[in-house]
Amino acid sequence: MNYLVTGAGGFIGAAIVDRLLCDGHTCTTIDNLSTGTVDHIPQGCRFIEGDVADAHVIDRLAGERFDAIIHMAGQSSGEISFDNPVYDLQTNTQSTLLLLKYARETGCKKVVYASSMSTYGDHIPPVCNEETERIPKSFYAVGKLASENYLRIFSEFGIACTALRFFNVYGPGQNLKNLRQGMASIFLAMAINNRHIHVKGSKDRFRDFVYIDDVVNAVLLSLEREQGYDVFNVCTGVPTTVETVVETIRSAMDYDVTVEYTDSTPGDQFGIYGDNQKIQEVLGWNPTYDFKNGMQKMIDWAVAQTAAET
Ligand SMILES: NC(=O)c1ccc[n+]([C@@H]2O[C@H](COP(=O)([O-])OP(=O)(O)OC[C@H]3O[C@@H](n4cnc5c(N)ncnc54)[C@H](O)[C@@H]3O)[C@@H](O)[C@H]2O)c1
């Protein structure tokens, strides 16, 4: 099969391309290297450098027909979306619209999109299934929700469209140099580089952490969908507090790591976690890593990675 996977210079896109290439498929990526790097793009993947929100960059695909488009490129932080909401709309939503238009024009029959748990906002009780009301708290989440609706409409043109609402994705390969994106990677990088973790917000906040390999599995299973629009939570169904994340990292280090808690950032959700019954029943997906096992693998990787760089 021939796939377009946007954002393969980044964490999730690279992991997907890696798996697709291993399975013998052909992959092209578009990445503007805003947070990703060329080194991260798996070898064997054709690379077009540019902004996927720019129609001229899409034109460089020259009408090539893909079996599926997997759209992972975008900026992935609610906090950052407050810096420049217009850019956020372009990079996360205009890009989706352009790719859907390209899919329709070229006869591509499947599109998979990286949506987000942030579309839900805060809820009491905090467990969300796909029907839970979406009350976005950040410009980022508004854009993700708009993208979902573009997918829903384009599915009426014969494209099987799947929106995957990723919860907090973590694991080896996450960017340890970007301290504004990814809770697990931010705390881990701080512990390794500074022996000090600065937490912006309450230790009682919680998230649903889903391991990278399980996320890749969800993407591959959604490629099997043949028609219509659907949306799935990609989550473990288990809440993990910020304090648990911090203490898991601290106890894994063989030196003291201090912790400081300060005020939260704009648009931060206090805590939600996902109900994953639908993705289990419809796609046959199950998470294979719990937080303890996944985090240990990530810590081992991060320590080895940092040692290799110094
Ligand atoms: N990591 C998570 O926990 C999480 C949770 C929910 C949703 N998501 C979504 O999953 C997707 C991938 O996230 P990630 O964690 O791999 O982030 P990442 O920053 O590691 O990767 C994103 C990649 O997209 C590229 N990119 C960004 N904007 C682009 C643009 N306009 N044109 C071309 N390339 C562009 C970046 O350079 C980078 O290589 C994002 O859309 C994100 O919003 C991630």
GROMACS .gro file of C-alpha atoms and ligand atoms in nm:
model
  354
    1MET     CA    1   0.000   0.000   0.000
    2ASN     CA    2   0.103   0.361  -0.057
    3TYR     CA    3   0.051   0.601   0.236
    4LEU     CA    4   0.085   0.972   0.301
    5VAL     CA    5   0.167   1.023   0.670
    6THR     CA    6   0.207   1.390   0.759
    7GLY     CA    7   0.434   1.491   1.047
    8ALA     CA    8   0.681   1.199   1.036
    9GLY     CA    9   0.954   1.426   1.173
   10GLY     CA   10   0.763   1.414   1.501
   11PHE     CA   11   0.682   1.162   1.770
   12ILE     CA   12   0.364   0.987   1.656
   13GLY     CA   13   0.406   1.028   1.279
   14ALA     CA   14   0.753   0.871   1.290
   15ALA     CA   15   0.629   0.571   1.490
   16ILE     CA   16   0.349   0.512   1.239
   17VAL     CA   17   0.582   0.536   0.938
   18ASP     CA   18   0.829   0.306   1.108
   19ARG     CA   19   0.563   0.038   1.146
   20LEU     CA   20   0.423   0.084   0.794
   21LEU     CA   21   0.769   0.056   0.636
   22CYS     CA   22   0.844  -0.256   0.845
   23ASP     CA   23   0.519  -0.405   0.713
   24GLY     CA   24   0.642  -0.347   0.355
   25HIS     CA   25   0.438  -0.039   0.262
   26THR     CA   26   0.551   0.279   0.086
   27CYS     CA   27   0.534   0.611   0.273
   28THR     CA   28   0.560   0.979   0.189
   29THR     CA   29   0.562   1.249   0.455
   30ILE     CA   30   0.519   1.625   0.457
   31ASP     CA   31   0.680   1.800   0.754
   32ASN     CA   32   0.779   2.162   0.811
   33LEU     CA   33   1.026   2.064   1.086
   34SER     CA   34   0.865   2.312   1.328
   35THR     CA   35   0.894   2.064   1.616
   36GLY     CA   36   1.018   1.757   1.430
   37THR     CA   37   1.361   1.683   1.285
   38VAL     CA   38   1.488   1.522   0.965
   39ASP     CA   39   1.680   1.260   1.168
   40HIS     CA   40   1.354   1.143   1.316
   41ILE     CA   41   1.196   1.059   0.979
   42PRO     CA   42   1.243   0.685   0.930
   43GLN     CA   43   1.483   0.590   0.651
   44GLY     CA   44   1.303   0.485   0.337
   45CYS     CA   45   1.025   0.741   0.375
   46ARG     CA   46   1.000   1.000   0.097
   47PHE     CA   47   1.020   1.347   0.252
   48ILE     CA   48   0.863   1.669   0.130
   49GLU     CA   49   0.971   1.963   0.345
   50GLY     CA   50   0.696   2.221   0.379
   51ASP     CA   51   0.384   2.336   0.552
   52VAL     CA   52   0.086   2.109   0.503
   53ALA     CA   53  -0.143   2.409   0.550
   54ASP     CA   54   0.000   2.558   0.229
   55ALA     CA   55  -0.180   2.454  -0.091
   56HIS     CA   56   0.145   2.495  -0.292
   57VAL     CA   57   0.310   2.230  -0.074
   58ILE     CA   58   0.020   1.991  -0.132
   59ASP     CA   59   0.062   2.060  -0.505
   60ARG     CA   60   0.409   1.902  -0.480
   61LEU     CA   61   0.235   1.566  -0.435
   62ALA     CA   62   0.154   1.606  -0.806
   63GLY     CA   63  -0.179   1.429  -0.786
   64GLU     CA   64  -0.028   1.102  -0.659
   65ARG     CA   65  -0.302   0.871  -0.534
   66PHE     CA   66  -0.254   0.732  -0.183
   67ASP     CA   67  -0.436   0.432  -0.037
   68ALA     CA   68  -0.477   0.638   0.279
   69ILE     CA   69  -0.379   0.975   0.422
   70ILE     CA   70  -0.282   0.971   0.788
   71HIS     CA   71  -0.272   1.331   0.910
   72MET     CA   72  -0.050   1.367   1.217
   73ALA     CA   73   0.126   1.698   1.142
   74GLY     CA   74   0.026   1.989   1.358
   75GLN     CA   75   0.120   2.173   1.669
   76SER     CA   76   0.009   1.966   1.964
   77SER     CA   77  -0.017   2.192   2.267
   78GLY     CA   78  -0.321   2.371   2.406
   79GLU     CA   79  -0.090   2.612   2.587
   80ILE     CA   80   0.098   2.707   2.269
   81SER     CA   81  -0.228   2.770   2.081
   82PHE     CA   82  -0.276   3.082   2.297
   83ASP     CA   83   0.045   3.234   2.154
   84ASN     CA   84  -0.099   3.253   1.801
   85PRO     CA   85  -0.455   3.121   1.756
   86VAL     CA   86  -0.458   3.203   1.383
   87TYR     CA   87  -0.147   2.994   1.320
   88ASP     CA   88  -0.298   2.716   1.526
   89LEU     CA   89  -0.611   2.717   1.308
   90GLN     CA   90  -0.398   2.703   0.994
   91THR     CA   91  -0.162   2.431   1.104
   92ASN     CA   92  -0.420   2.205   1.267
   93THR     CA   93  -0.740   2.271   1.071
   94GLN     CA   94  -0.672   2.434   0.735
   95SER     CA   95  -0.421   2.154   0.680
   96THR     CA   96  -0.696   1.896   0.741
   97LEU     CA   97  -0.928   2.065   0.494
   98LEU     CA   98  -0.659   2.081   0.224
   99LEU     CA   99  -0.573   1.713   0.269
  100LEU     CA  100  -0.939   1.609   0.256
  101LYS     CA  101  -0.981   1.810  -0.063
  102TYR     CA  102  -0.670   1.640  -0.205
  103ALA     CA  103  -0.808   1.298  -0.106
  104ARG     CA  104  -1.133   1.371  -0.286
  105GLU     CA  105  -0.962   1.501  -0.601
  106THR     CA  106  -0.723   1.207  -0.625
  107GLY     CA  107  -0.960   0.923  -0.533
  108CYS     CA  108  -0.801   0.843  -0.196
  109LYS     CA  109  -1.059   0.644  -0.001
  110LYS     CA  110  -0.931   0.666   0.359
  111VAL     CA  111  -0.828   0.949   0.590
  112VAL     CA  112  -0.720   0.906   0.953
  113TYR     CA  113  -0.681   1.212   1.171
  114ALA     CA  114  -0.503   1.288   1.499
  115SER     CA  115  -0.775   1.449   1.707
  116SER     CA  116  -0.748   1.500   2.080
  117MET     CA  117  -0.904   1.441   2.419
  118SER     CA  118  -0.878   1.818   2.463
  119THR     CA  119  -1.198   1.852   2.255
  120TYR     CA  120  -1.392   1.741   2.567
  121GLY     CA  121  -1.272   2.013   2.808
  122ASP     CA  122  -1.342   1.947   3.177
  123HIS     CA  123  -1.627   1.726   3.292
  124ILE     CA  124  -1.779   1.597   3.612
  125PRO     CA  125  -1.775   1.299   3.630
  126PRO     CA  126  -1.437   1.311   3.449
  127VAL     CA  127  -1.470   0.997   3.235
  128CYS     CA  128  -1.557   1.077   2.873
  129ASN     CA  129  -1.694   0.855   2.601
  130GLU     CA  130  -1.730   0.964   2.239
  131GLU     CA  131  -2.079   1.105   2.307
  132THR     CA  132  -1.969   1.328   2.595
  133GLU     CA  133  -2.029   1.694   2.518
  134ARG     CA  134  -1.728   1.868   2.363
  135ILE     CA  135  -1.648   2.196   2.541
  136PRO     CA  136  -1.301   2.292   2.415
  137LYS     CA  137  -1.098   2.512   2.651
  138SER     CA  138  -0.814   2.604   2.412
  139PHE     CA  139  -0.785   2.730   2.054
  140TYR     CA  140  -0.604   2.403   1.983
  141ALA     CA  141  -0.907   2.200   2.092
  142VAL     CA  142  -1.145   2.419   1.889
  143GLY     CA  143  -0.935   2.347   1.578
  144LYS     CA  144  -0.928   1.972   1.645
  145LEU     CA  145  -1.305   1.967   1.680
  146ALA     CA  146  -1.348   2.164   1.357
  147SER     CA  147  -1.121   1.913   1.181
  148GLU     CA  148  -1.340   1.628   1.303
  149ASN     CA  149  -1.641   1.798   1.146
  150TYR     CA  150  -1.459   1.842   0.815
  151LEU     CA  151  -1.388   1.468   0.820
  152ARG     CA  152  -1.753   1.392   0.890
  153ILE     CA  153  -1.866   1.600   0.592
  154PHE     CA  154  -1.601   1.460   0.354
  155SER     CA  155  -1.705   1.106   0.446
  156GLU     CA  156  -2.022   1.183   0.251
  157PHE     CA  157  -1.804   1.201  -0.063
  158GLY     CA  158  -1.711   0.834  -0.028
  159ILE     CA  159  -1.400   0.869   0.189
  160ALA     CA  160  -1.379   0.652   0.502
  161CYS     CA  161  -1.280   0.912   0.761
  162THR     CA  162  -1.164   0.828   1.112
  163ALA     CA  163  -1.089   1.077   1.389
  164LEU     CA  164  -0.884   0.934   1.673
  165ARG     CA  165  -0.907   1.129   1.995
  166PHE     CA  166  -0.565   1.062   2.140
  167PHE     CA  167  -0.534   1.108   2.515
  168ASN     CA  168  -0.184   1.173   2.654
  169VAL     CA  169   0.051   0.984   2.426
  170TYR     CA  170   0.393   0.900   2.572
  171GLY     CA  171   0.686   0.668   2.509
  172PRO     CA  172   1.027   0.634   2.346
  173GLY     CA  173   1.077   0.880   2.061
  174GLN     CA  174   0.897   1.170   2.231
  175ASN     CA  175   1.088   1.498   2.201
  176LEU     CA  176   1.291   1.552   2.520
  177LYS     CA  177   1.411   1.892   2.402
  178ASN     CA  178   1.068   2.053   2.373
  179LEU     CA  179   0.967   2.167   2.719
  180ARG     CA  180   0.625   2.298   2.615
  181GLN     CA  181   0.470   1.980   2.478
  182GLY     CA  182   0.405   1.637   2.635
  183MET     CA  183   0.368   1.605   3.010
  184ALA     CA  184   0.569   1.281   3.055
  185SER     CA  185   0.852   1.394   2.826
  186ILE     CA  186   0.873   1.741   2.986
  187PHE     CA  187   0.903   1.604   3.341
  188LEU     CA  188   1.145   1.334   3.234
  189ALA     CA  189   1.369   1.581   3.050
  190MET     CA  190   1.370   1.812   3.354
  191ALA     CA  191   1.462   1.525   3.587
  192ILE     CA  192   1.749   1.410   3.363
  193ASN     CA  193   1.886   1.751   3.263
  194ASN     CA  194   1.821   1.965   3.574
  195ARG     CA  195   1.751   1.716   3.856
  196HIS     CA  196   1.453   1.943   3.922
  197ILE     CA  197   1.093   1.911   3.800
  198HIS     CA  198   0.889   2.231   3.764
  199VAL     CA  199   0.518   2.151   3.745
  200LYS     CA  200   0.283   2.421   3.617
  201GLY     CA  201  -0.047   2.341   3.793
  202SER     CA  202  -0.182   2.115   4.066
  203LYS     CA  203  -0.031   1.777   4.150
  204ASP     CA  204  -0.387   1.641   4.173
  205ARG     CA  205  -0.461   1.699   3.805
  206PHE     CA  206  -0.487   1.375   3.613
  207ARG     CA  207  -0.454   1.240   3.262
  208ASP     CA  208  -0.507   0.917   3.072
  209PHE     CA  209  -0.163   0.810   2.943
  210VAL     CA  210  -0.157   0.589   2.636
  211TYR     CA  211   0.163   0.426   2.515
  212ILE     CA  212   0.297   0.502   2.165
  213ASP     CA  213   0.287   0.140   2.039
  214ASP     CA  214  -0.081   0.118   2.134
  215VAL     CA  215  -0.149   0.443   1.948
  216VAL     CA  216   0.016   0.304   1.634
  217ASN     CA  217  -0.202  -0.008   1.668
  218ALA     CA  218  -0.513   0.212   1.681
  219VAL     CA  219  -0.410   0.394   1.363
  220LEU     CA  220  -0.347   0.065   1.179
  221LEU     CA  221  -0.682  -0.078   1.288
  222SER     CA  222  -0.865   0.236   1.176
  223LEU     CA  223  -0.715   0.187   0.827
  224GLU     CA  224  -0.937  -0.120   0.800
  225ARG     CA  225  -1.253   0.092   0.804
  226GLU     CA  226  -1.411   0.098   0.458
  227GLN     CA  227  -1.677   0.370   0.473
  228GLY     CA  228  -1.840   0.657   0.658
  229TYR     CA  229  -1.718   0.868   0.946
  230ASP     CA  230  -1.636   0.753   1.296
  231VAL     CA  231  -1.455   0.885   1.601
  232PHE     CA  232  -1.277   0.687   1.873
  233ASN     CA  233  -1.111   0.757   2.205
  234VAL     CA  234  -0.757   0.618   2.214
  235CYS     CA  235  -0.697   0.580   2.586
  236THR     CA  236  -0.645   0.327   2.864
  237GLY     CA  237  -0.948   0.421   3.074
  238VAL     CA  238  -0.720   0.471   3.374
  239PRO     CA  239  -0.655   0.815   3.532
  240THR     CA  240  -0.298   0.888   3.645
  241THR     CA  241  -0.228   1.197   3.857
  242VAL     CA  242   0.048   1.444   3.789
  243GLU     CA  243   0.194   1.350   4.126
  244THR     CA  244   0.213   0.982   4.020
  245VAL     CA  245   0.396   1.079   3.701
  246VAL     CA  246   0.643   1.294   3.894
  247GLU     CA  247   0.702   1.033   4.166
  248THR     CA  248   0.741   0.749   3.912
  249ILE     CA  249   1.018   0.946   3.743
  250ARG     CA  250   1.182   1.055   4.070
  251SER     CA  251   1.192   0.702   4.208
  252ALA     CA  252   1.347   0.567   3.887
  253MET     CA  253   1.645   0.804   3.906
  254ASP     CA  254   1.954   0.707   4.105
  255TYR     CA  255   1.995   1.066   4.229
  256ASP     CA  256   1.769   1.318   4.409
  257VAL     CA  257   1.523   1.512   4.194
  258THR     CA  258   1.352   1.815   4.354
  259VAL     CA  259   0.996   1.924   4.264
  260GLU     CA  260   0.828   2.265   4.251
  261TYR     CA  261   0.458   2.330   4.184
  262THR     CA  262   0.345   2.671   4.046
  263ASP     CA  263   0.030   2.814   3.876
  264SER     CA  264  -0.131   2.636   3.582
  265THR     CA  265  -0.113   2.748   3.217
  266PRO     CA  266  -0.406   2.889   3.010
  267GLY     CA  267  -0.650   2.632   2.872
  268ASP     CA  268  -0.518   2.351   3.090
  269GLN     CA  269  -0.774   2.083   3.170
  270PHE     CA  270  -0.790   1.977   3.534
  271GLY     CA  271  -0.846   1.616   3.459
  272ILE     CA  272  -1.035   1.379   3.236
  273TYR     CA  273  -0.986   1.020   3.133
  274GLY     CA  274  -1.138   0.815   2.856
  275ASP     CA  275  -1.387   0.537   2.813
  276ASN     CA  276  -1.240   0.298   2.553
  277GLN     CA  277  -1.534   0.060   2.514
  278LYS     CA  278  -1.619   0.181   2.163
  279ILE     CA  279  -1.272   0.132   2.012
  280GLN     CA  280  -1.254  -0.212   2.175
  281GLU     CA  281  -1.590  -0.319   2.034
  282VAL     CA  282  -1.570  -0.162   1.687
  283LEU     CA  283  -1.199  -0.183   1.600
  284GLY     CA  284  -1.093  -0.465   1.834
  285TRP     CA  285  -0.826  -0.239   1.993
  286ASN     CA  286  -0.697  -0.292   2.344
  287PRO     CA  287  -0.420  -0.108   2.527
  288THR     CA  288  -0.128  -0.344   2.592
  289TYR     CA  289   0.074  -0.117   2.825
  290ASP     CA  290  -0.027   0.024   3.163
  291PHE     CA  291   0.137   0.343   3.285
  292LYS     CA  292   0.392   0.166   3.506
  293ASN     CA  293   0.526  -0.061   3.229
  294GLY     CA  294   0.514   0.204   2.959
  295MET     CA  295   0.681   0.468   3.171
  296GLN     CA  296   0.961   0.231   3.269
  297LYS     CA  297   1.031   0.168   2.899
  298MET     CA  298   1.028   0.541   2.831
  299ILE     CA  299   1.262   0.617   3.123
  300ASP     CA  300   1.510   0.346   3.011
  301TRP     CA  301   1.505   0.489   2.659
  302ALA     CA  302   1.545   0.852   2.776
  303VAL     CA  303   1.837   0.773   3.007
  304ALA     CA  304   2.017   0.577   2.733
  305GLN     CA  305   1.944   0.847   2.476
  306THR     CA  306   2.080   1.125   2.698
  307ALA     CA  307   2.393   0.923   2.784
  308ALA     CA  308   2.458   0.861   2.414
  309GLU     CA  309   2.439   1.234   2.341
  310THR     CA  310   2.685   1.339   2.613
  311LIG     N1  311   0.126   1.366   2.178
  311LIG     C1  312   0.005   1.365   2.229
  311LIG     O1  313  -0.015   1.336   2.347
  311LIG     C2  314  -0.113   1.402   2.143
  311LIG     C3  315  -0.241   1.397   2.200
  311LIG     C4  316  -0.350   1.431   2.121
  311LIG     C5  317  -0.333   1.463   1.988
  311LIG     N2  318  -0.207   1.468   1.936
  311LIG     C6  319  -0.192   1.507   1.795
  311LIG     O2  320  -0.113   1.410   1.730
  311LIG     C7  321  -0.036   1.471   1.627
  311LIG     C8  322   0.110   1.434   1.642
  311LIG     O3  323   0.156   1.478   1.770
  311LIG     P1  324   0.306   1.452   1.818
  311LIG     O4  325   0.300   1.430   1.965
  311LIG     O5  326   0.370   1.351   1.730
  311LIG     O6  327   0.369   1.597   1.792
  311LIG     P2  328   0.514   1.631   1.734
  311LIG     O7  329   0.530   1.778   1.756
  311LIG     O8  330   0.616   1.539   1.790
  311LIG     O9  331   0.499   1.601   1.579
  311LIG     C9  332   0.429   1.685   1.492
  311LIG    C10  333   0.506   1.690   1.361
  311LIG    O10  334   0.432   1.770   1.268
  311LIG    C11  335   0.520   1.868   1.211
  311LIG     N3  336   0.435   1.983   1.177
  311LIG    C12  337   0.371   2.067   1.263
  311LIG     N4  338   0.298   2.155   1.195
  311LIG    C13  339   0.315   2.126   1.062
  311LIG    C14  340   0.265   2.182   0.942
  311LIG     N5  341   0.180   2.285   0.944
  311LIG     N6  342   0.306   2.128   0.824
  311LIG    C15  343   0.391   2.023   0.822
  311LIG     N7  344   0.441   1.967   0.933
  311LIG    C16  345   0.403   2.018   1.051
  311LIG    C17  346   0.625   1.896   1.315
  311LIG    O11  347   0.746   1.947   1.262
  311LIG    C18  348   0.645   1.756   1.375
  311LIG    O12  349   0.740   1.683   1.304
  311LIG    C19  350  -0.063   1.622   1.637
  311LIG    O13  351  -0.160   1.658   1.542
  311LIG    C20  352  -0.118   1.638   1.775
  311LIG    O14  353  -0.205   1.749   1.788
  311LIG    C21  354  -0.097   1.438   2.010
   0.00000   0.00000   0.00000
